[in-house]
PDB file of C-alpha atoms and ligand atoms in Angstrom:
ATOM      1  CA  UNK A   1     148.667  93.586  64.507  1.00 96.00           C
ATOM      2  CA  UNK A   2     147.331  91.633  67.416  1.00 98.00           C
ATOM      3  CA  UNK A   3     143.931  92.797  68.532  1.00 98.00           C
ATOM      4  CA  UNK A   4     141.361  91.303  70.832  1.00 98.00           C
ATOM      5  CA  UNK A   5     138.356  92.147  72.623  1.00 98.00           C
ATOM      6  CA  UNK A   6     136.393  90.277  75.228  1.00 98.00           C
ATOM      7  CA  UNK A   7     134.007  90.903  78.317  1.00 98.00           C
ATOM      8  CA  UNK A   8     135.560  90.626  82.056  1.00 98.00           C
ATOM      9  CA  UNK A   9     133.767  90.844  85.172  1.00 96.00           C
ATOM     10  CA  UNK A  10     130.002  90.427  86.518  1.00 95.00           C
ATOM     11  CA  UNK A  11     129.024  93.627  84.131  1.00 96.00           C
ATOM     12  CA  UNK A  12     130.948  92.133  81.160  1.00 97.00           C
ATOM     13  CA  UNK A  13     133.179  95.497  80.199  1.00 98.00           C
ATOM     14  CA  UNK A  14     134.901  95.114  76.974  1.00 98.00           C
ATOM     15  CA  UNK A  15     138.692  94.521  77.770  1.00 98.00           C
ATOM     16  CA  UNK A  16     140.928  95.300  74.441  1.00 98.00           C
ATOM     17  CA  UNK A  17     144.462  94.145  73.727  1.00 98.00           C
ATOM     18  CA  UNK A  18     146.339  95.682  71.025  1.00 98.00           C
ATOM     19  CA  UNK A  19     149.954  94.489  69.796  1.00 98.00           C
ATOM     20  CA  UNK A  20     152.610  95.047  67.518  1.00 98.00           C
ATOM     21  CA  UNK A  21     153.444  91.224  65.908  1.00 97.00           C
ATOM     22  CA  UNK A  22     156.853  92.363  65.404  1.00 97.00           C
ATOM     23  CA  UNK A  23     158.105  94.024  68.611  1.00 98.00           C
ATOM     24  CA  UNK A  24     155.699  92.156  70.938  1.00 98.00           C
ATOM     25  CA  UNK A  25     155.075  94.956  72.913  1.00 98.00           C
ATOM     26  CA  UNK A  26     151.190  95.263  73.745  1.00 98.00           C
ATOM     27  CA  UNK A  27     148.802  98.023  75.629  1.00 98.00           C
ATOM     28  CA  UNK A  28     145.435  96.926  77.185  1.00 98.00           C
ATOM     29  CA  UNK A  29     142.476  99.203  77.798  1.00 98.00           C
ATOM     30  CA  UNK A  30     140.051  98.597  80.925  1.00 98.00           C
ATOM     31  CA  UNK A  31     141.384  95.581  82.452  1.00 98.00           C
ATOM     32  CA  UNK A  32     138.615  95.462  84.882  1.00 97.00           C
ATOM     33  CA  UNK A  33     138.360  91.922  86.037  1.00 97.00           C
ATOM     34  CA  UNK A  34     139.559  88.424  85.387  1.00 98.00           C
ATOM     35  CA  UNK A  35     143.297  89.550  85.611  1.00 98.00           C
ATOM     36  CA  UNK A  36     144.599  85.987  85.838  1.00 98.00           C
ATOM     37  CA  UNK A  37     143.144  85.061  82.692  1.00 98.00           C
ATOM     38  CA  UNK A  38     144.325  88.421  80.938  1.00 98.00           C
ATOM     39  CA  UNK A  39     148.132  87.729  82.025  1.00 98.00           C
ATOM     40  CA  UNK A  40     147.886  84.535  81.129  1.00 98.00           C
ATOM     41  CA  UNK A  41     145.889  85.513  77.571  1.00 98.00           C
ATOM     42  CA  UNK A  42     149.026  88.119  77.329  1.00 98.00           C
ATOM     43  CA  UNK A  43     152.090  85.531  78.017  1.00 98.00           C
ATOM     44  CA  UNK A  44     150.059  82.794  75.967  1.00 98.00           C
ATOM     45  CA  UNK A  45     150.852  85.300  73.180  1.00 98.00           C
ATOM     46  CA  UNK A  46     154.212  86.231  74.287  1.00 98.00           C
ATOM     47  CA  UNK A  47     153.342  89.980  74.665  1.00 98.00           C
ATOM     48  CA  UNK A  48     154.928  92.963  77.045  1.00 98.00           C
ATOM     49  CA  UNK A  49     152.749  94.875  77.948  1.00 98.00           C
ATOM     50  CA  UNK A  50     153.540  98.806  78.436  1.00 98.00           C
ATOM     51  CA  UNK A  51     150.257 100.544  78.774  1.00 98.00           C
ATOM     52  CA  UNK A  52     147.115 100.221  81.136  1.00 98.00           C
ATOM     53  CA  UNK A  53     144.842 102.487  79.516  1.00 98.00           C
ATOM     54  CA  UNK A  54     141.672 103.151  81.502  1.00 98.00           C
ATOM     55  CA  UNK A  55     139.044 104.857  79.688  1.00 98.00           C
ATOM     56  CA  UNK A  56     137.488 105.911  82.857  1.00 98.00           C
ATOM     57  CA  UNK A  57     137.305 105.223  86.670  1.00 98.00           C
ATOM     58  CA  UNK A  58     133.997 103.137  86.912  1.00 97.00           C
ATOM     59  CA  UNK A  59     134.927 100.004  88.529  1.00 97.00           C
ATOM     60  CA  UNK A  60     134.253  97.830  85.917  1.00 97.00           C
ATOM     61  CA  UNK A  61     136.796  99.556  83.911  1.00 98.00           C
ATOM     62  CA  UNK A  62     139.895  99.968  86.601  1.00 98.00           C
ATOM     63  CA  UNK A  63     138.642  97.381  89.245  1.00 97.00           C
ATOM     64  CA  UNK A  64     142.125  94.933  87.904  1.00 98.00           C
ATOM     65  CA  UNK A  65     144.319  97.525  86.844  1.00 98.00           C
ATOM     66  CA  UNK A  66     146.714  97.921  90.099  1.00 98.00           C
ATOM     67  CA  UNK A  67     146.702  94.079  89.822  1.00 98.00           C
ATOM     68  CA  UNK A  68     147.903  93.952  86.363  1.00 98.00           C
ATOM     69  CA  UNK A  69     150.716  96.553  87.090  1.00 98.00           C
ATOM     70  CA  UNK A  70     151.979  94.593  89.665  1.00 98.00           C
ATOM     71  CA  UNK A  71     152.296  91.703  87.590  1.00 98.00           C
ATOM     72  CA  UNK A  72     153.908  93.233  84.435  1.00 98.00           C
ATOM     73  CA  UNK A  73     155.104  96.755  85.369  1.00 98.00           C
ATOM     74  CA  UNK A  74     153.108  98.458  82.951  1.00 98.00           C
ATOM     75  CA  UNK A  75     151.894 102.390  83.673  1.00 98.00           C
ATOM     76  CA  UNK A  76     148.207 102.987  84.335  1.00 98.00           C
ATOM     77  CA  UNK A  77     146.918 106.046  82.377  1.00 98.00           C
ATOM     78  CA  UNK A  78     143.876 108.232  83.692  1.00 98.00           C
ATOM     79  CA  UNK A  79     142.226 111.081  83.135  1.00 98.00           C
ATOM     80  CA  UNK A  80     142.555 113.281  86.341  1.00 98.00           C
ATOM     81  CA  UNK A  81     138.768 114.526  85.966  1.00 98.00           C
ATOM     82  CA  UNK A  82     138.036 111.071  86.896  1.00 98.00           C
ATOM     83  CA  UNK A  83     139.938 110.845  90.564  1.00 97.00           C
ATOM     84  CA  UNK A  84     137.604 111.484  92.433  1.00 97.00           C
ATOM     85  CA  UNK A  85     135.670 108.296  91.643  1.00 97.00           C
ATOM     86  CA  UNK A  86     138.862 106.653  92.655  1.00 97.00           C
ATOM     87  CA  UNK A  87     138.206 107.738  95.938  1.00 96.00           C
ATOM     88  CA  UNK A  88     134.382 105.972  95.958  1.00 97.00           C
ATOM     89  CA  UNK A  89     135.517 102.984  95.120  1.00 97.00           C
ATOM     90  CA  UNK A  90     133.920 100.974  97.882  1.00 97.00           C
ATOM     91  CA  UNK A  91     130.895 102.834  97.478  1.00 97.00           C
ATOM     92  CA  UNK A  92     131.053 101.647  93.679  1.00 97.00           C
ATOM     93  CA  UNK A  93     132.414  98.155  94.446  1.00 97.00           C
ATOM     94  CA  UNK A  94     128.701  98.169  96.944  1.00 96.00           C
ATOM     95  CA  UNK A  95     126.680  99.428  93.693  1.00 93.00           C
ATOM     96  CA  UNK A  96     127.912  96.063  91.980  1.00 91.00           C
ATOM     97  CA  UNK A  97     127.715  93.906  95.238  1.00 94.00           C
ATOM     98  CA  UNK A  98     131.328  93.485  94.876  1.00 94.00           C
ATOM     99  CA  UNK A  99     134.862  93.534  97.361  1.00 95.00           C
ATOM    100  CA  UNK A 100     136.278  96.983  96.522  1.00 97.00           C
ATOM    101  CA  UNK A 101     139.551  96.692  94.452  1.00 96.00           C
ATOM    102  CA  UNK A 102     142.706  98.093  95.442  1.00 96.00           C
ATOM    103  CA  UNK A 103     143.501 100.987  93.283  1.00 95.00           C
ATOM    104  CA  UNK A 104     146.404 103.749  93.311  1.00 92.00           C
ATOM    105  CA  UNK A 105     146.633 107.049  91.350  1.00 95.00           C
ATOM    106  CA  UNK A 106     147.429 106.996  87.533  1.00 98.00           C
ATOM    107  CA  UNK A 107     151.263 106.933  86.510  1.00 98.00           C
ATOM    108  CA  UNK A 108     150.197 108.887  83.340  1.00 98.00           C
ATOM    109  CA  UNK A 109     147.343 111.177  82.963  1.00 98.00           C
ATOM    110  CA  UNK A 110     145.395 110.883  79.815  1.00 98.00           C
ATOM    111  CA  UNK A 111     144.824 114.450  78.797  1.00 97.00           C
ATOM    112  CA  UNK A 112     142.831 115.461  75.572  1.00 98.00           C
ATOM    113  CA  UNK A 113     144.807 115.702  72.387  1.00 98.00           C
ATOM    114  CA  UNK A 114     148.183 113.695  73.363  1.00 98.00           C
ATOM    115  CA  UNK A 115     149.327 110.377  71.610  1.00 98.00           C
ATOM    116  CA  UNK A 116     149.596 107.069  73.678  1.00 98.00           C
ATOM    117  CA  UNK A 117     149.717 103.326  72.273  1.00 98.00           C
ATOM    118  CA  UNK A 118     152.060 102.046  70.487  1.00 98.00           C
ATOM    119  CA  UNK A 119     154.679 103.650  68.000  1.00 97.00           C
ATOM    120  CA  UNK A 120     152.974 101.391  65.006  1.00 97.00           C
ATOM    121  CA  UNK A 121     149.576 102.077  66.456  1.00 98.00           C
ATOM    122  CA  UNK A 122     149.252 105.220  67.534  1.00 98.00           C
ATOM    123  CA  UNK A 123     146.070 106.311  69.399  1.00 98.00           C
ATOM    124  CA  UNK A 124     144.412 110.074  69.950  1.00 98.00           C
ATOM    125  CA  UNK A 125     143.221 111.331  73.301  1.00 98.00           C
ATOM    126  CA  UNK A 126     139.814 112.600  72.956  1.00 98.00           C
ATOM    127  CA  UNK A 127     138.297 113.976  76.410  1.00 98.00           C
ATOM    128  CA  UNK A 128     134.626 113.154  76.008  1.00 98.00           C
ATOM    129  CA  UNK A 129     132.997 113.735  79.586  1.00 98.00           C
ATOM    130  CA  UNK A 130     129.421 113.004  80.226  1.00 98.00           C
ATOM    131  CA  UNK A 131     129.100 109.545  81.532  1.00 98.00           C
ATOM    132  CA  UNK A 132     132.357 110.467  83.851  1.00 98.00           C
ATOM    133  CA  UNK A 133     134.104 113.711  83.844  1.00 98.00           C
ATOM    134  CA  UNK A 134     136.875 111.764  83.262  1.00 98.00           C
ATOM    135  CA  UNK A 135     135.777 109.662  80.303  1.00 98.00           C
ATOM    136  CA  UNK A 136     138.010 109.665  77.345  1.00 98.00           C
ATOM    137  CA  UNK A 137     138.183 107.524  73.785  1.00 98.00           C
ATOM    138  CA  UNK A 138     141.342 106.423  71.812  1.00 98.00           C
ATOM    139  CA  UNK A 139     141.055 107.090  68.479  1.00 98.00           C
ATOM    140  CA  UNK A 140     143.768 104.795  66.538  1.00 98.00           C
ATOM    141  CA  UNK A 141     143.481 106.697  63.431  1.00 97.00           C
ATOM    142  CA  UNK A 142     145.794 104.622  60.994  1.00 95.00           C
ATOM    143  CA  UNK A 143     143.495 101.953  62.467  1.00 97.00           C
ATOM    144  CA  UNK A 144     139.985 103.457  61.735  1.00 98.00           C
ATOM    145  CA  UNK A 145     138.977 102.321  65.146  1.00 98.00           C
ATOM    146  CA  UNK A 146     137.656 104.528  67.856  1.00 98.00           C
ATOM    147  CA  UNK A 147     137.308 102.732  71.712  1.00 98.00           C
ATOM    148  CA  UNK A 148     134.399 104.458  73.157  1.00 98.00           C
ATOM    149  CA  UNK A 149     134.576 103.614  76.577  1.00 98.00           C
ATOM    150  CA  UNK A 150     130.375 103.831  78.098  1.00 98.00           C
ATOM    151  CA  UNK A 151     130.641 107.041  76.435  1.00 98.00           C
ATOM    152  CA  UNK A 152     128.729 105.380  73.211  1.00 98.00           C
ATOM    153  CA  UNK A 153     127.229 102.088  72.556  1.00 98.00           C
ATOM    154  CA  UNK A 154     125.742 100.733  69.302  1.00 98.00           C
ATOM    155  CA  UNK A 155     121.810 102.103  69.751  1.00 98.00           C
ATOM    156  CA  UNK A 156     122.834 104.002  73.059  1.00 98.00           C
ATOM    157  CA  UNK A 157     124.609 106.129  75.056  1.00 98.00           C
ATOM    158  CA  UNK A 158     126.067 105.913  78.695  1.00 98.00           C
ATOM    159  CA  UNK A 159     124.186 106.382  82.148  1.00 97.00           C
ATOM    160  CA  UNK A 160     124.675 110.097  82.947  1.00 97.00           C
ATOM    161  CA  UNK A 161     122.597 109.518  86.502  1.00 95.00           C
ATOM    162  CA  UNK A 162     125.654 108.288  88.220  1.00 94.00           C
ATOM    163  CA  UNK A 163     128.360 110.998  90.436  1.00 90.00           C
ATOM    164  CA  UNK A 164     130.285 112.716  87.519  1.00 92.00           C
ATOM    165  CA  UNK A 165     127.723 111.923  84.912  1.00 97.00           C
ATOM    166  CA  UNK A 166     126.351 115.263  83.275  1.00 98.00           C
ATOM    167  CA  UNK A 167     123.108 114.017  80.194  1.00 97.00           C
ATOM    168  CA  UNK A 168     123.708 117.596  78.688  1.00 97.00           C
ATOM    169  CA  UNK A 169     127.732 117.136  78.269  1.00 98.00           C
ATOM    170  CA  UNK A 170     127.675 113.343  76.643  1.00 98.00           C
ATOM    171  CA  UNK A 171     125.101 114.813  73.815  1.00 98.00           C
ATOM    172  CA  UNK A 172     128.165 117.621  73.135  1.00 98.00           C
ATOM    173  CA  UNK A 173     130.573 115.013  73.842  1.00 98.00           C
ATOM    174  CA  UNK A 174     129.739 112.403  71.060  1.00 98.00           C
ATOM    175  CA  UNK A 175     128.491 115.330  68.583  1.00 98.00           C
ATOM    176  CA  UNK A 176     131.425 116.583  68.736  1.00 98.00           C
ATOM    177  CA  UNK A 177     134.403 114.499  68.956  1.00 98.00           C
ATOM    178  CA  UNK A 178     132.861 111.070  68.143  1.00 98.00           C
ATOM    179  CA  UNK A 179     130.684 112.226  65.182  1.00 98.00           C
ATOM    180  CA  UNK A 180     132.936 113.999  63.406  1.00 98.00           C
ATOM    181  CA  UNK A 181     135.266 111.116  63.146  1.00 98.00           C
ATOM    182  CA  UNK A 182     134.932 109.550  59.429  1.00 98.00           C
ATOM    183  CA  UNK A 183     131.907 107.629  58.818  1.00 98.00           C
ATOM    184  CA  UNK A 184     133.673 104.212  58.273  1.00 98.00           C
ATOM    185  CA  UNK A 185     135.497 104.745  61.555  1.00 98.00           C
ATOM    186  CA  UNK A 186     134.650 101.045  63.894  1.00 98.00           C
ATOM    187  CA  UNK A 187     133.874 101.675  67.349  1.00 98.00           C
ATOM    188  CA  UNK A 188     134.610  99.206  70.237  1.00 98.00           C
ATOM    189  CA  UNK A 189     132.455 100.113  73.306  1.00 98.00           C
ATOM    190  CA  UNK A 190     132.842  99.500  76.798  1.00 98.00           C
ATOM    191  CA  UNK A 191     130.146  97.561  77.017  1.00 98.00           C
ATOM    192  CA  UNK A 192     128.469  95.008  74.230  1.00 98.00           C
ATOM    193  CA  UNK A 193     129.023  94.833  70.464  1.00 98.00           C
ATOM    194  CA  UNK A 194     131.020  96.759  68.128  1.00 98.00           C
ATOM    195  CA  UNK A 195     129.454  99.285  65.617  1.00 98.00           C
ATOM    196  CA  UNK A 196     130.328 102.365  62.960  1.00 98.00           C
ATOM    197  CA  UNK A 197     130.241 106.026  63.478  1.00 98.00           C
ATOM    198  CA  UNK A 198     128.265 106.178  60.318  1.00 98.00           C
ATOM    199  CA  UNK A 199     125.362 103.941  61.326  1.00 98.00           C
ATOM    200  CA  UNK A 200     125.546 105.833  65.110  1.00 98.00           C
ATOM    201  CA  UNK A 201     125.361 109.089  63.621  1.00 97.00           C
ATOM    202  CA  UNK A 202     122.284 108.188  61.302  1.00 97.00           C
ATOM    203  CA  UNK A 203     120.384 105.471  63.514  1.00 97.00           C
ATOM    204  CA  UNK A 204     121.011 106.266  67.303  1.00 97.00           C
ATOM    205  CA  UNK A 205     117.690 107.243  68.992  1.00 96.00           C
ATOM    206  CA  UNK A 206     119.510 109.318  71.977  1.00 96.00           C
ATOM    207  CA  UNK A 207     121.152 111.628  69.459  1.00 92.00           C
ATOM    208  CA  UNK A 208     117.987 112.567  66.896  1.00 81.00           C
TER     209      UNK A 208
HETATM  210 ZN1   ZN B 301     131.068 103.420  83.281  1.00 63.70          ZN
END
């Protein structure tokens, strides 16, 4: 398995790549900036890439992903909760002090429950709104990783003061589906380092 994470854009979201070694094929979640140097990270390691998986609409997360369909034909997955923040994206791209990305409606939508990824690595839809009312996680089981999206960070949880953003339903959201993952389960969030369900669920002051 091929898997890499690393901050794009001004407000550094955590881009992740994960491919098969055998079959090449790759899927990417929140290619928000720096496309160049993703499609260039992606042929340096002779990947196709066949799923844009955007863990919600903020701009940070989807600001590159029309760009990076173009240049590979991959689908863009979304949760449909989430389109009408597609439809403030210059008002978001003005929040950052940003030009506003072009971006078009999802290919997929990225309901709770169904399977996307790869057929090697596998990864659950888990609807977790709150921060969005969009905002989803993959869980790749098989892989003990969950990508959190700004849903939950390591010592914190996402702004809930944005449009969408509900304090009430991220509490429910990460009790619920996030904590009740197993404790050794690694989480990749959308912003900053990595971290375990187990340490979240015993040490995170926003959920005591
Ligand atoms: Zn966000």
């Amino acid at each position: 398995m091929i898997l890499e994470t690393f901050p794009v854009g001004p407000l550094q979201c955590n881009c992740t790549i994960v491919a098969d070694e055998e079959t090449r094929e790759a899927i990417i979640v929140d290619p928000g900036d720096e496309i160049a140097r993703i499609h260039r990270r992606l042929a340096a390691l002779g990947l196709t890439l066949k799923q844009i998986l955007i863990t919600h609409a903020h701009i940070d997360h989807i600001g590159g992903a029309l760009k990076l369909k173009r240049l590979t034909g991959a689908s863009i997955y979304l949760n449909e909760d989430d389109l009408p923040l597609l439809d403030i994206m210059a008002e978001q791209a003005a929040w950052v002090g940003v030009d506003t990305p072009e971006t078009a409606p999802p290919d997929e939508g990225l309901r709770d429950a169904i399977t996307v990824g790869l057929a090697n690595y596998p990864a659950q839809v888990l609807h977790t709104p709150g921060h969005t009312q969009g905002s989803i996680c993959l869980h790749f089981a098989p892989l003990k990783m969950v990508l959190a999206g700004d849903t939950l960070f390591a010592g914190s949880i996402g702004r809930t003061d944005l449009p969408g953003g509900n304090g009430e339903q991220i509490i429910h959201s990460i009790q619920n589906r996030l904590f009740t993952l197993p404790d050794e389960t690694k989480v990749i969030p959308g912003h900053g380092p990595a971290t375990i369900i187990g340490k979240e669920r015993r040490t995170n002051p926003f959920l005591k």
